[in-house]
């Protein structure tokens, strides 16, 4: 810890901060009068949905606003200096020295042309805190503290030569290098797999504790913030909803909004009895060029149920979906749909076969043509598969919109005029329009806020009950699996590790990989990470 | 602390629709904010269009009407004088707007049709068809286009149809490259995959899924390409293989009266005469570029206001 501040002193205090952003020819309020106090050595968690103003507030704590934003009111007192009134030149003395920042996407934040260690120490050397030699030695110490492999030499690599999780840790080392008083983490683990997230979280937390740095941790994931923060502040629409110490916040949230955030994770589907298979994959091998990505995959999907496919990125989940849809013909094995073999290539399948299998994508933004209205998007499958036109088509579109709980006024909207949740609903309606038996949901909720996620999951469950649909649900989020699945397939490196009823798969004993995956999912218990690290340390010794 | 409702409801999300503007509202809004250069450009293009369309009504004399006095000076009857065989230059300039601009528009449209559809097909296919088309285009582009056009026109003869076809094919190579490049970014989108999974044919994917999303760069390119086509036609006419007499055309008008420039020291007006059609070409090119610049700036998302 630096001599400049002592633990427990007020390091940062923000009062009545208002920030505006410029869009659509107007200034809009983003942060609408928020107070914040951070003591030296303390970690504050900022949570909220997208658009809550949490990132804007986190950056404002450093006196920085993104281009197109301005601070209109309030003060930001950092160690006695009001950053809101300081010139850029004045603020630059603090940045990269006494306050540093860890961004969401490490891959996009590193300069691909420089070695990691040079980037780690650049601001420290520039600020004159250390000379080159001692800064490099210190960076190696930090790499070691962050549990990076081969800490003495990893700094000689270039950004593309290390994995995403390692890069995120190098960025933390970069932020720690000048020994700042304040560190701002902006969703640092959102882009990582759960199993990697655990390692990154653990090393971030230990280094913040070791150097007693004050930190602001911005995230939308409650379970993650529970591991990191001493205090949690909930934001919504630019206002503060409530603030409390972590344990108190988790056990007894006061505001109804906070309670609703907490309740999402409690959604759980009761399991259904097993019926005959509607789809079965038998001994599927598939490859991209010479690289084999699926090895002997067997999956049974019973009619009217939901099968969740879980695994990290690169485990072959999405490839399995591509084989089922016919976009990537398998090299070996067969796909049986309603008892008959499906031709491997899309071009060989009949219109009816194509109609019966529909797909919903992760990114609703890119899954809809931005130049087509909702009427065209939903209307096309009606016209294409069912030959509906004119009046009958319009009537059916309205019915479909009702099914997804949207109004008929949305018919003439373009995708750009919809919110994230609405977009995903339109994608669901498009899939329903074809009157399918089987829908592949590829990470359909992972790009959405928790509350919107809950809405989408409930909608999918309701539609399944009403229409008897079968889902193949690809996800990496175990709480989503709990909410929607009857059966679970665990995949790793192109192979099925385990499959069966949800209750069976989630009951011990597990195969090693399932155990790792399950134990890596953050829980809403502030001691979860501590216990997990302890447990893993014990079993390894 | 809060001043917003605390409970979530789908209705609240639905109840906050974002503004929806029709195409015409947007157009009017954009026009109101357009810079002076773009307005000037649009005005000039409009004027050329009117002159071209109503040429017979506007021109005081016929297109190929020959009068007794060749090389007549500027006067009230012949505003810009007459040319080497006694045709009214002012009337021929007006008809020239129709011929030169008309042929250039037709050529550019044809070039875009050929280059655009092949470019889209290549981008969607990304297989042997793409290879075949791209390599053929590379070959065509390796030959200097003006010289190539000269050769082809001498082989096939200088008719208007040949002129349009040859320049359209040669220029379509540039359109092909651009279309293919921008379409490649759209082809990888999920909605194109969704359309493919639905079983849509190539035509639908090209026209309905991809084309609307690559229109801005194509329209900008249309403006620029039009200028190049226009200049190539003028250049070919100047060289004598373009639009053939007695059809009035700005390029050949420059050539026919070029010798008058040397008399500028005795009669300034006579010296200016060959420069008038050249100025008409220059003005239109500048005007089109102004409009294209504005359009590119608007669609590129760069904001500096």
mmCIF file of N, CA and C in Angstrom, chain A residues 280-288 292-294 296-297 319-336 341-346 349:
data_model
loop_
_atom_site.group_PDB
_atom_site.id
_atom_site.type_symbol
_atom_site.label_atom_id
_atom_site.label_comp_id
_atom_site.label_asym_id
_atom_site.label_seq_id
_atom_site.Cartn_x
_atom_site.Cartn_y
_atom_site.Cartn_z
ATOM 1 N N UNK A 280 -32.380 -37.890 -32.686
ATOM 2 C CA UNK A 280 -31.251 -38.580 -32.069
ATOM 3 C C UNK A 280 -30.016 -38.501 -32.954
ATOM 4 N N UNK A 281 -28.920 -38.149 -32.318
ATOM 5 C CA UNK A 281 -27.632 -38.097 -33.007
ATOM 6 C C UNK A 281 -26.915 -39.396 -32.697
ATOM 7 N N UNK A 282 -26.464 -40.069 -33.736
ATOM 8 C CA UNK A 282 -25.829 -41.364 -33.505
ATOM 9 C C UNK A 282 -24.423 -41.381 -34.071
ATOM 10 N N UNK A 283 -23.469 -41.405 -33.177
ATOM 11 C CA UNK A 283 -22.057 -41.523 -33.545
ATOM 12 C C UNK A 283 -21.570 -40.456 -34.498
ATOM 13 N N UNK A 284 -21.916 -39.183 -34.186
ATOM 14 C CA UNK A 284 -21.583 -38.098 -35.100
ATOM 15 C C UNK A 284 -20.107 -37.688 -34.980
ATOM 16 N N UNK A 285 -19.412 -37.676 -36.131
ATOM 17 C CA UNK A 285 -18.097 -37.043 -36.230
ATOM 18 C C UNK A 285 -18.259 -35.860 -37.166
ATOM 19 N N UNK A 286 -17.589 -34.769 -36.862
ATOM 20 C CA UNK A 286 -17.631 -33.635 -37.791
ATOM 21 C C UNK A 286 -16.307 -32.907 -37.719
ATOM 22 N N UNK A 287 -15.958 -32.238 -38.833
ATOM 23 C CA UNK A 287 -14.695 -31.510 -38.811
ATOM 24 C C UNK A 287 -14.783 -30.254 -39.667
ATOM 25 N N UNK A 288 -13.993 -29.263 -39.276
ATOM 26 C CA UNK A 288 -13.802 -28.069 -40.105
ATOM 27 C C UNK A 288 -12.494 -28.277 -40.847
ATOM 28 N N UNK A 292 -10.703 -32.020 -36.704
ATOM 29 C CA UNK A 292 -11.897 -32.743 -36.261
ATOM 30 C C UNK A 292 -12.412 -32.079 -34.988
ATOM 31 N N UNK A 293 -13.716 -31.713 -34.989
ATOM 32 C CA UNK A 293 -14.236 -30.992 -33.829
ATOM 33 C C UNK A 293 -15.265 -31.795 -33.032
ATOM 34 N N UNK A 294 -15.873 -32.803 -33.653
ATOM 35 C CA UNK A 294 -16.807 -33.643 -32.900
ATOM 36 C C UNK A 294 -16.333 -35.094 -33.000
ATOM 37 N N UNK A 296 -17.620 -38.818 -32.164
ATOM 38 C CA UNK A 296 -18.600 -39.819 -31.745
ATOM 39 C C UNK A 296 -19.636 -39.262 -30.770
ATOM 40 N N UNK A 297 -20.366 -38.262 -31.228
ATOM 41 C CA UNK A 297 -21.357 -37.630 -30.365
ATOM 42 C C UNK A 297 -22.698 -38.360 -30.489
ATOM 43 N N UNK A 319 -21.188 -26.451 -32.809
ATOM 44 C CA UNK A 319 -20.947 -27.316 -33.958
ATOM 45 C C UNK A 319 -22.011 -28.398 -34.039
ATOM 46 N N UNK A 320 -22.400 -28.926 -32.874
ATOM 47 C CA UNK A 320 -23.466 -29.923 -32.852
ATOM 48 C C UNK A 320 -24.731 -29.343 -33.472
ATOM 49 N N UNK A 321 -25.038 -28.093 -33.120
ATOM 50 C CA UNK A 321 -26.223 -27.442 -33.691
ATOM 51 C C UNK A 321 -26.092 -27.314 -35.202
ATOM 52 N N UNK A 322 -24.888 -26.995 -35.675
ATOM 53 C CA UNK A 322 -24.692 -26.844 -37.117
ATOM 54 C C UNK A 322 -24.862 -28.166 -37.854
ATOM 55 N N UNK A 323 -24.494 -29.265 -37.184
ATOM 56 C CA UNK A 323 -24.695 -30.577 -37.804
ATOM 57 C C UNK A 323 -26.190 -30.869 -37.895
ATOM 58 N N UNK A 324 -26.926 -30.567 -36.823
ATOM 59 C CA UNK A 324 -28.363 -30.858 -36.821
ATOM 60 C C UNK A 324 -29.075 -30.047 -37.906
ATOM 61 N N UNK A 325 -28.681 -28.772 -38.045
ATOM 62 C CA UNK A 325 -29.362 -27.935 -39.035
ATOM 63 C C UNK A 325 -28.907 -28.233 -40.459
ATOM 64 N N UNK A 326 -27.806 -28.954 -40.613
ATOM 65 C CA UNK A 326 -27.350 -29.302 -41.953
ATOM 66 C C UNK A 326 -26.356 -28.314 -42.526
ATOM 67 N N UNK A 327 -25.959 -27.321 -41.736
ATOM 68 C CA UNK A 327 -24.986 -26.345 -42.245
ATOM 69 C C UNK A 327 -23.601 -26.978 -42.336
ATOM 70 N N UNK A 328 -23.327 -27.910 -41.428
ATOM 71 C CA UNK A 328 -22.043 -28.602 -41.460
ATOM 72 C C UNK A 328 -22.338 -30.093 -41.536
ATOM 73 N N UNK A 329 -22.328 -30.685 -42.732
ATOM 74 C CA UNK A 329 -22.642 -32.112 -42.838
ATOM 75 C C UNK A 329 -21.633 -32.938 -42.053
ATOM 76 N N UNK A 330 -22.135 -33.928 -41.335
ATOM 77 C CA UNK A 330 -21.230 -34.756 -40.529
ATOM 78 C C UNK A 330 -20.391 -35.653 -41.434
ATOM 79 N N UNK A 331 -19.216 -36.028 -40.957
ATOM 80 C CA UNK A 331 -18.383 -36.918 -41.752
ATOM 81 C C UNK A 331 -18.723 -38.371 -41.453
ATOM 82 N N UNK A 332 -19.335 -38.603 -40.292
ATOM 83 C CA UNK A 332 -19.677 -39.968 -39.920
ATOM 84 C C UNK A 332 -20.880 -39.921 -38.996
ATOM 85 N N UNK A 333 -21.682 -40.993 -39.008
ATOM 86 C CA UNK A 333 -22.827 -41.063 -38.104
ATOM 87 C C UNK A 333 -24.091 -40.551 -38.762
ATOM 88 N N UNK A 334 -25.207 -40.605 -38.016
ATOM 89 C CA UNK A 334 -26.454 -40.174 -38.630
ATOM 90 C C UNK A 334 -27.307 -39.362 -37.667
ATOM 91 N N UNK A 335 -28.115 -38.484 -38.248
ATOM 92 C CA UNK A 335 -29.063 -37.692 -37.486
ATOM 93 C C UNK A 335 -30.443 -38.233 -37.812
ATOM 94 N N UNK A 336 -31.142 -38.747 -36.799
ATOM 95 C CA UNK A 336 -32.497 -39.266 -37.016
ATOM 96 C C UNK A 336 -33.492 -38.274 -36.450
ATOM 97 N N UNK A 341 -33.954 -40.898 -41.190
ATOM 98 C CA UNK A 341 -32.642 -40.271 -41.344
ATOM 99 C C UNK A 341 -32.775 -38.910 -42.018
ATOM 100 N N UNK A 342 -32.099 -37.898 -41.464
ATOM 101 C CA UNK A 342 -32.058 -36.599 -42.131
ATOM 102 C C UNK A 342 -30.857 -36.588 -43.064
ATOM 103 N N UNK A 343 -31.035 -36.129 -44.317
ATOM 104 C CA UNK A 343 -29.860 -36.005 -45.182
ATOM 105 C C UNK A 343 -28.854 -35.062 -44.512
ATOM 106 N N UNK A 344 -27.548 -35.379 -44.588
ATOM 107 C CA UNK A 344 -26.557 -34.548 -43.895
ATOM 108 C C UNK A 344 -26.535 -33.103 -44.391
ATOM 109 N N UNK A 345 -26.620 -32.882 -45.705
ATOM 110 C CA UNK A 345 -26.486 -31.525 -46.227
ATOM 111 C C UNK A 345 -27.837 -30.845 -46.312
ATOM 112 N N UNK A 346 -27.830 -29.565 -45.987
ATOM 113 C CA UNK A 346 -29.048 -28.761 -45.989
ATOM 114 C C UNK A 346 -29.751 -28.815 -47.343
ATOM 115 N N UNK A 349 -32.251 -31.594 -47.977
ATOM 116 C CA UNK A 349 -33.418 -31.774 -47.116
ATOM 117 C C UNK A 349 -34.646 -31.145 -47.756
#
